[in-house]
Amino acid sequence: MAGWQDTLPLWAAAWAAVRGQSSAPEGSGVVTAGTHSQPEYILAWPGTGADRAAETVRQRPGAVLTLVTTDPGAALGYAATLGLAPVGEAVLLTAPTEDLNAAPALPENAELAQAPLELYDLVEISVFDHPVASGRVSIEDSLAVIGSLQAEATETGKGFEAAVLAALADEAYVHGADILYTVVSQDQVAAYTGWGWTAAAHLISLGAGA
C-alpha cells in the first residue's frame, strides 16, 4: 500500500487544519467541517466506506465526498453509478522534508515571521512591514501538510513562494516530520515539481448530481 494511503487519516486531518477546518475520523478516512460549510468526507479509493459516505452526500446538499486515487477516470465512473458529479479536482504531492528545508533566500529588506496558531503554524514574509507572502503548516506525528500558500501578484511579491515553502518545510523538520504533503490545483503541479515535490494521487471531489 502506498504511503499516502497508510497515512491518509493523518494528512487529511492536517490538510483540513491548514484550511481552517476541524476534522474527525470517519471509517478509514476523515470528515471535515468548517464553521459555515457542509461536511467533506475524504477517503482513499478503491477502499471502504465510500458507498456510505456517498449516501450521506446525496442527502445533504453542499456536502462533498473527496476520493483520493491514482485512477481518477475509474473513480469518476464509480461516482457516476452513485449519482454523484465532480465539483473539483486537485493533486496530492509529497516530498521528503529534508530535501526542502533549505534556508529561505530573502532580500535584505524582507523579514520572515512565524506564529503558532490553534490549527496550524503560520509563516509570513514582509517587505518594509508589508505582508507579501504567507503559508501554513500542520504537523501530525511524523508528517506535515503545507497549504494556503499565497503571494502578492506584484513585482514585490514575485518569487517569495519558494522562500515560504522552505520556511514551512524547516518548521516541519524541526518538529520531526519526515514527509511533507500538499494539495494543489492541476495548473500548479509543474511549479511544485520544479521545487522538488512528486505527484502521488488525484483528489476527485464529488457532490450530489443535478
mmCIF file of N, CA and C in Angstrom, residues 43-141:
data_model
loop_
_atom_site.group_PDB
_atom_site.id
_atom_site.type_symbol
_atom_site.label_atom_id
_atom_site.label_comp_id
_atom_site.label_asym_id
_atom_site.label_seq_id
_atom_site.Cartn_x
_atom_site.Cartn_y
_atom_site.Cartn_z
ATOM 1 N N LEU A 43 -11.679 10.018 1.570
ATOM 2 C CA LEU A 43 -11.436 8.584 1.634
ATOM 3 C C LEU A 43 -10.553 8.152 0.477
ATOM 4 N N ALA A 44 -9.754 7.114 0.699
ATOM 5 C CA ALA A 44 -8.977 6.518 -0.389
ATOM 6 C C ALA A 44 -9.907 5.676 -1.254
ATOM 7 N N TRP A 45 -9.637 5.667 -2.568
ATOM 8 C CA TRP A 45 -10.409 4.824 -3.486
ATOM 9 C C TRP A 45 -9.461 4.141 -4.464
ATOM 10 N N PRO A 46 -9.625 2.812 -4.697
ATOM 11 C CA PRO A 46 -10.611 1.937 -4.066
ATOM 12 C C PRO A 46 -10.352 1.813 -2.563
ATOM 13 N N GLY A 47 -11.420 1.615 -1.830
ATOM 14 C CA GLY A 47 -11.326 1.480 -0.388
ATOM 15 C C GLY A 47 -12.697 1.280 0.201
ATOM 16 N N THR A 48 -12.771 1.283 1.507
ATOM 17 C CA THR A 48 -14.031 1.048 2.190
ATOM 18 C C THR A 48 -14.673 2.368 2.612
ATOM 19 N N GLY A 49 -15.981 2.352 2.714
ATOM 20 C CA GLY A 49 -16.697 3.485 3.266
ATOM 21 C C GLY A 49 -17.235 4.476 2.266
ATOM 22 N N ALA A 50 -16.827 4.376 0.993
ATOM 23 C CA ALA A 50 -17.256 5.373 0.020
ATOM 24 C C ALA A 50 -18.760 5.300 -0.256
ATOM 25 N N ASP A 51 -19.304 4.093 -0.314
ATOM 26 C CA ASP A 51 -20.740 3.958 -0.589
ATOM 27 C C ASP A 51 -21.576 4.636 0.493
ATOM 28 N N ARG A 52 -21.206 4.426 1.747
ATOM 29 C CA ARG A 52 -21.969 5.022 2.846
ATOM 30 C C ARG A 52 -21.832 6.538 2.843
ATOM 31 N N ALA A 53 -20.599 7.027 2.609
ATOM 32 C CA ALA A 53 -20.397 8.470 2.557
ATOM 33 C C ALA A 53 -21.165 9.088 1.388
ATOM 34 N N ALA A 54 -21.204 8.383 0.255
ATOM 35 C CA ALA A 54 -21.928 8.889 -0.910
ATOM 36 C C ALA A 54 -23.416 9.037 -0.611
ATOM 37 N N GLU A 55 -23.962 8.101 0.147
ATOM 38 C CA GLU A 55 -25.381 8.197 0.512
ATOM 39 C C GLU A 55 -25.639 9.444 1.353
ATOM 40 N N THR A 56 -24.733 9.751 2.282
ATOM 41 C CA THR A 56 -24.869 10.953 3.093
ATOM 42 C C THR A 56 -24.780 12.200 2.235
ATOM 43 N N VAL A 57 -23.853 12.211 1.290
ATOM 44 C CA VAL A 57 -23.668 13.368 0.402
ATOM 45 C C VAL A 57 -24.918 13.599 -0.440
ATOM 46 N N ARG A 58 -25.523 12.532 -0.918
ATOM 47 C CA ARG A 58 -26.753 12.673 -1.719
ATOM 48 C C ARG A 58 -27.885 13.293 -0.914
ATOM 49 N N GLN A 59 -27.887 13.044 0.386
ATOM 50 C CA GLN A 59 -28.979 13.513 1.234
ATOM 51 C C GLN A 59 -28.730 14.900 1.818
ATOM 52 N N ARG A 60 -27.497 15.423 1.680
ATOM 53 C CA ARG A 60 -27.148 16.709 2.279
ATOM 54 C C ARG A 60 -26.586 17.644 1.215
ATOM 55 N N PRO A 61 -27.404 18.504 0.644
ATOM 56 C CA PRO A 61 -26.916 19.443 -0.372
ATOM 57 C C PRO A 61 -25.726 20.244 0.154
ATOM 58 N N GLY A 62 -24.687 20.310 -0.648
ATOM 59 C CA GLY A 62 -23.485 21.033 -0.245
ATOM 60 C C GLY A 62 -22.409 20.151 0.360
ATOM 61 N N ALA A 63 -22.773 18.946 0.809
ATOM 62 C CA ALA A 63 -21.772 18.019 1.326
ATOM 63 C C ALA A 63 -20.931 17.483 0.171
ATOM 64 N N VAL A 64 -19.698 17.071 0.475
ATOM 65 C CA VAL A 64 -18.752 16.655 -0.562
ATOM 66 C C VAL A 64 -18.091 15.335 -0.167
ATOM 67 N N LEU A 65 -17.926 14.477 -1.153
ATOM 68 C CA LEU A 65 -17.129 13.259 -0.994
ATOM 69 C C LEU A 65 -15.878 13.433 -1.837
ATOM 70 N N THR A 66 -14.709 13.392 -1.208
ATOM 71 C CA THR A 66 -13.445 13.511 -1.932
ATOM 72 C C THR A 66 -12.747 12.159 -1.927
ATOM 73 N N LEU A 67 -12.568 11.607 -3.124
ATOM 74 C CA LEU A 67 -11.887 10.333 -3.285
ATOM 75 C C LEU A 67 -10.437 10.589 -3.665
ATOM 76 N N VAL A 68 -9.521 9.980 -2.930
ATOM 77 C CA VAL A 68 -8.091 10.110 -3.223
ATOM 78 C C VAL A 68 -7.681 8.842 -3.961
ATOM 79 N N THR A 69 -7.158 8.985 -5.171
ATOM 80 C CA THR A 69 -6.968 7.829 -6.033
ATOM 81 C C THR A 69 -5.838 8.045 -7.025
ATOM 82 N N THR A 70 -5.285 6.954 -7.512
ATOM 83 C CA THR A 70 -4.319 7.025 -8.606
ATOM 84 C C THR A 70 -4.988 6.726 -9.943
ATOM 85 N N ASP A 71 -6.294 6.505 -9.925
ATOM 86 C CA ASP A 71 -7.051 6.213 -11.158
ATOM 87 C C ASP A 71 -8.282 7.112 -11.207
ATOM 88 N N PRO A 72 -8.105 8.402 -11.532
ATOM 89 C CA PRO A 72 -9.241 9.331 -11.492
ATOM 90 C C PRO A 72 -10.355 8.978 -12.454
ATOM 91 N N GLY A 73 -10.024 8.404 -13.615
ATOM 92 C CA GLY A 73 -11.059 8.029 -14.564
ATOM 93 C C GLY A 73 -11.997 6.978 -13.991
ATOM 94 N N ALA A 74 -11.423 5.953 -13.375
ATOM 95 C CA ALA A 74 -12.247 4.904 -12.774
ATOM 96 C C ALA A 74 -13.039 5.449 -11.593
ATOM 97 N N ALA A 75 -12.445 6.368 -10.830
ATOM 98 C CA ALA A 75 -13.152 6.955 -9.686
ATOM 99 C C ALA A 75 -14.363 7.757 -10.159
ATOM 100 N N LEU A 76 -14.213 8.480 -11.254
ATOM 101 C CA LEU A 76 -15.343 9.242 -11.796
ATOM 102 C C LEU A 76 -16.433 8.300 -12.286
ATOM 103 N N GLY A 77 -16.057 7.188 -12.904
ATOM 104 C CA GLY A 77 -17.051 6.208 -13.337
ATOM 105 C C GLY A 77 -17.797 5.608 -12.159
ATOM 106 N N TYR A 78 -17.070 5.310 -11.107
ATOM 107 C CA TYR A 78 -17.686 4.783 -9.885
ATOM 108 C C TYR A 78 -18.661 5.810 -9.303
ATOM 109 N N ALA A 79 -18.239 7.078 -9.267
ATOM 110 C CA ALA A 79 -19.091 8.128 -8.705
ATOM 111 C C ALA A 79 -20.385 8.267 -9.493
ATOM 112 N N ALA A 80 -20.298 8.138 -10.812
ATOM 113 C CA ALA A 80 -21.497 8.274 -11.645
ATOM 114 C C ALA A 80 -22.533 7.208 -11.303
ATOM 115 N N THR A 81 -22.066 6.005 -10.945
ATOM 116 C CA THR A 81 -23.009 4.941 -10.587
ATOM 117 C C THR A 81 -23.713 5.241 -9.271
ATOM 118 N N LEU A 82 -23.134 6.150 -8.478
ATOM 119 C CA LEU A 82 -23.722 6.517 -7.190
ATOM 120 C C LEU A 82 -24.550 7.793 -7.273
ATOM 121 N N GLY A 83 -24.657 8.352 -8.465
ATOM 122 C CA GLY A 83 -25.418 9.582 -8.622
ATOM 123 C C GLY A 83 -24.678 10.822 -8.181
ATOM 124 N N LEU A 84 -23.346 10.775 -8.183
ATOM 125 C CA LEU A 84 -22.545 11.925 -7.789
ATOM 126 C C LEU A 84 -21.835 12.515 -9.004
ATOM 127 N N ALA A 85 -21.618 13.825 -8.973
ATOM 128 C CA ALA A 85 -20.970 14.524 -10.077
ATOM 129 C C ALA A 85 -19.736 15.258 -9.565
ATOM 130 N N PRO A 86 -18.694 15.398 -10.410
ATOM 131 C CA PRO A 86 -17.483 16.091 -9.964
ATOM 132 C C PRO A 86 -17.734 17.575 -9.703
ATOM 133 N N VAL A 87 -17.191 18.077 -8.604
ATOM 134 C CA VAL A 87 -17.277 19.506 -8.279
ATOM 135 C C VAL A 87 -15.889 20.118 -8.121
ATOM 136 N N GLY A 88 -14.846 19.300 -8.246
ATOM 137 C CA GLY A 88 -13.491 19.819 -8.132
ATOM 138 C C GLY A 88 -12.480 18.706 -8.273
ATOM 139 N N GLU A 89 -11.257 19.084 -8.649
ATOM 140 C CA GLU A 89 -10.169 18.108 -8.761
ATOM 141 C C GLU A 89 -8.871 18.780 -8.351
ATOM 142 N N ALA A 90 -8.037 18.043 -7.652
ATOM 143 C CA ALA A 90 -6.750 18.559 -7.198
ATOM 144 C C ALA A 90 -5.743 17.421 -7.226
ATOM 145 N N VAL A 91 -4.494 17.756 -6.896
ATOM 146 C CA VAL A 91 -3.415 16.768 -6.932
ATOM 147 C C VAL A 91 -2.715 16.754 -5.578
ATOM 148 N N LEU A 92 -2.489 15.554 -5.055
ATOM 149 C CA LEU A 92 -1.738 15.365 -3.814
ATOM 150 C C LEU A 92 -0.265 15.208 -4.159
ATOM 151 N N LEU A 93 0.587 16.041 -3.551
ATOM 152 C CA LEU A 93 2.030 15.985 -3.768
ATOM 153 C C LEU A 93 2.738 15.614 -2.469
ATOM 154 N N THR A 94 3.878 14.964 -2.606
ATOM 155 C CA THR A 94 4.689 14.610 -1.438
ATOM 156 C C THR A 94 6.144 14.990 -1.694
ATOM 157 N N ALA A 95 6.883 15.151 -0.618
ATOM 158 C CA ALA A 95 8.319 15.425 -0.703
ATOM 159 C C ALA A 95 8.973 15.086 0.627
ATOM 160 N N PRO A 96 10.195 14.539 0.615
ATOM 161 C CA PRO A 96 10.926 14.350 1.868
ATOM 162 C C PRO A 96 11.239 15.710 2.487
ATOM 163 N N THR A 97 10.970 15.863 3.755
ATOM 164 C CA THR A 97 11.177 17.155 4.416
ATOM 165 C C THR A 97 12.621 17.631 4.284
ATOM 166 N N GLU A 98 13.564 16.725 4.435
ATOM 167 C CA GLU A 98 14.970 17.120 4.419
ATOM 168 C C GLU A 98 15.423 17.646 3.060
ATOM 169 N N ASP A 99 14.650 17.358 2.000
ATOM 170 C CA ASP A 99 15.004 17.855 0.672
ATOM 171 C C ASP A 99 14.565 19.300 0.454
ATOM 172 N N LEU A 100 13.661 19.801 1.307
ATOM 173 C CA LEU A 100 13.079 21.120 1.063
ATOM 174 C C LEU A 100 13.366 22.136 2.153
ATOM 175 N N ASN A 101 13.976 21.723 3.261
ATOM 176 C CA ASN A 101 14.107 22.645 4.390
ATOM 177 C C ASN A 101 15.374 23.497 4.298
ATOM 178 N N ALA A 102 15.648 24.019 3.101
ATOM 179 C CA ALA A 102 16.785 24.921 2.924
ATOM 180 C C ALA A 102 16.464 26.284 3.534
ATOM 181 N N ALA A 103 17.503 27.036 3.855
ATOM 182 C CA ALA A 103 17.284 28.381 4.398
ATOM 183 C C ALA A 103 16.628 29.253 3.334
ATOM 184 N N PRO A 104 15.519 29.917 3.660
ATOM 185 C CA PRO A 104 14.838 30.756 2.678
ATOM 186 C C PRO A 104 15.740 31.886 2.189
ATOM 187 N N ALA A 105 15.769 32.092 0.881
ATOM 188 C CA ALA A 105 16.556 33.181 0.295
ATOM 189 C C ALA A 105 15.693 34.441 0.276
ATOM 190 N N LEU A 106 16.100 35.443 1.071
ATOM 191 C CA LEU A 106 15.326 36.674 1.190
ATOM 192 C C LEU A 106 16.206 37.884 0.916
ATOM 193 N N PRO A 107 15.660 38.902 0.273
ATOM 194 C CA PRO A 107 16.419 40.149 0.116
ATOM 195 C C PRO A 107 16.594 40.836 1.466
ATOM 196 N N GLU A 108 17.496 41.804 1.520
ATOM 197 C CA GLU A 108 17.817 42.466 2.786
ATOM 198 C C GLU A 108 16.620 43.182 3.402
ATOM 199 N N ASN A 109 15.702 43.638 2.570
ATOM 200 C CA ASN A 109 14.571 44.415 3.101
ATOM 201 C C ASN A 109 13.376 43.545 3.466
ATOM 202 N N ALA A 110 13.539 42.221 3.463
ATOM 203 C CA ALA A 110 12.442 41.310 3.778
ATOM 204 C C ALA A 110 12.655 40.667 5.143
ATOM 205 N N GLU A 111 11.559 40.410 5.836
ATOM 206 C CA GLU A 111 11.602 39.749 7.139
ATOM 207 C C GLU A 111 10.654 38.561 7.140
ATOM 208 N N LEU A 112 11.042 37.515 7.842
ATOM 209 C CA LEU A 112 10.233 36.308 7.947
ATOM 210 C C LEU A 112 9.764 36.149 9.381
ATOM 211 N N ALA A 113 8.478 35.911 9.552
ATOM 212 C CA ALA A 113 7.913 35.721 10.889
ATOM 213 C C ALA A 113 7.150 34.408 10.948
ATOM 214 N N GLN A 114 7.155 33.765 12.100
ATOM 215 C CA GLN A 114 6.427 32.519 12.323
ATOM 216 C C GLN A 114 5.529 32.669 13.545
ATOM 217 N N ALA A 115 4.331 32.102 13.464
ATOM 218 C CA ALA A 115 3.399 32.207 14.584
ATOM 219 C C ALA A 115 2.620 30.907 14.725
ATOM 220 N N PRO A 116 2.671 30.263 15.897
ATOM 221 C CA PRO A 116 1.845 29.072 16.130
ATOM 222 C C PRO A 116 0.410 29.479 16.448
ATOM 223 N N LEU A 117 -0.537 28.958 15.676
ATOM 224 C CA LEU A 117 -1.953 29.228 15.905
ATOM 225 C C LEU A 117 -2.645 27.932 16.321
ATOM 226 N N GLU A 118 -3.934 27.994 16.553
ATOM 227 C CA GLU A 118 -4.645 26.840 17.117
ATOM 228 C C GLU A 118 -4.601 25.615 16.213
ATOM 229 N N LEU A 119 -4.866 25.792 14.915
ATOM 230 C CA LEU A 119 -4.950 24.660 13.998
ATOM 231 C C LEU A 119 -3.691 24.452 13.176
ATOM 232 N N TYR A 120 -2.856 25.464 13.053
ATOM 233 C CA TYR A 120 -1.685 25.383 12.194
ATOM 234 C C TYR A 120 -0.661 26.431 12.625
ATOM 235 N N ASP A 121 0.546 26.316 12.086
ATOM 236 C CA ASP A 121 1.573 27.343 12.261
ATOM 237 C C ASP A 121 1.597 28.203 11.005
ATOM 238 N N LEU A 122 1.752 29.493 11.185
ATOM 239 C CA LEU A 122 1.747 30.443 10.076
ATOM 240 C C LEU A 122 3.157 30.964 9.840
ATOM 241 N N VAL A 123 3.553 31.046 8.576
ATOM 242 C CA VAL A 123 4.795 31.692 8.165
ATOM 243 C C VAL A 123 4.440 32.854 7.255
ATOM 244 N N GLU A 124 5.028 34.012 7.528
ATOM 245 C CA GLU A 124 4.705 35.203 6.738
ATOM 246 C C GLU A 124 5.985 35.964 6.412
ATOM 247 N N ILE A 125 6.086 36.439 5.178
ATOM 248 C CA ILE A 125 7.202 37.269 4.740
ATOM 249 C C ILE A 125 6.687 38.681 4.494
ATOM 250 N N SER A 126 7.385 39.656 5.057
ATOM 251 C CA SER A 126 7.015 41.062 4.889
ATOM 252 C C SER A 126 8.184 41.831 4.275
ATOM 253 N N VAL A 127 7.844 42.830 3.480
ATOM 254 C CA VAL A 127 8.831 43.744 2.918
ATOM 255 C C VAL A 127 8.459 45.146 3.381
ATOM 256 N N PHE A 128 9.369 45.778 4.118
ATOM 257 C CA PHE A 128 9.080 47.083 4.719
ATOM 258 C C PHE A 128 7.778 47.032 5.534
ATOM 259 N N ASP A 129 7.633 45.939 6.319
ATOM 260 C CA ASP A 129 6.477 45.718 7.200
ATOM 261 C C ASP A 129 5.173 45.481 6.451
ATOM 262 N N HIS A 130 5.243 45.265 5.149
ATOM 263 C CA HIS A 130 4.036 44.971 4.368
ATOM 264 C C HIS A 130 4.029 43.490 4.000
ATOM 265 N N PRO A 131 3.026 42.702 4.465
ATOM 266 C CA PRO A 131 2.995 41.268 4.144
ATOM 267 C C PRO A 131 2.901 41.036 2.637
ATOM 268 N N VAL A 132 3.793 40.196 2.109
ATOM 269 C CA VAL A 132 3.783 39.903 0.673
ATOM 270 C C VAL A 132 3.573 38.424 0.376
ATOM 271 N N ALA A 133 3.786 37.543 1.347
ATOM 272 C CA ALA A 133 3.611 36.111 1.118
ATOM 273 C C ALA A 133 3.405 35.405 2.445
ATOM 274 N N SER A 134 2.663 34.299 2.405
ATOM 275 C CA SER A 134 2.425 33.536 3.628
ATOM 276 C C SER A 134 2.050 32.103 3.286
ATOM 277 N N GLY A 135 2.098 31.261 4.294
ATOM 278 C CA GLY A 135 1.705 29.871 4.134
ATOM 279 C C GLY A 135 1.453 29.251 5.499
ATOM 280 N N ARG A 136 0.861 28.076 5.488
ATOM 281 C CA ARG A 136 0.508 27.392 6.725
ATOM 282 C C ARG A 136 1.066 25.980 6.727
ATOM 283 N N VAL A 137 1.367 25.465 7.911
ATOM 284 C CA VAL A 137 1.796 24.080 8.046
ATOM 285 C C VAL A 137 1.119 23.481 9.275
ATOM 286 N N SER A 138 0.654 22.246 9.129
ATOM 287 C CA SER A 138 0.068 21.495 10.241
ATOM 288 C C SER A 138 0.815 20.179 10.352
ATOM 289 N N ILE A 139 1.221 19.830 11.549
ATOM 290 C CA ILE A 139 2.074 18.667 11.767
ATOM 291 C C ILE A 139 1.306 17.593 12.515
ATOM 292 N N GLU A 140 1.346 16.372 11.986
ATOM 293 C CA GLU A 140 0.680 15.220 12.592
ATOM 294 C C GLU A 140 1.693 14.082 12.690
ATOM 295 N N ASP A 141 2.121 13.770 13.895
ATOM 296 C CA ASP A 141 3.109 12.712 14.119
ATOM 297 C C ASP A 141 4.348 12.971 13.258
#
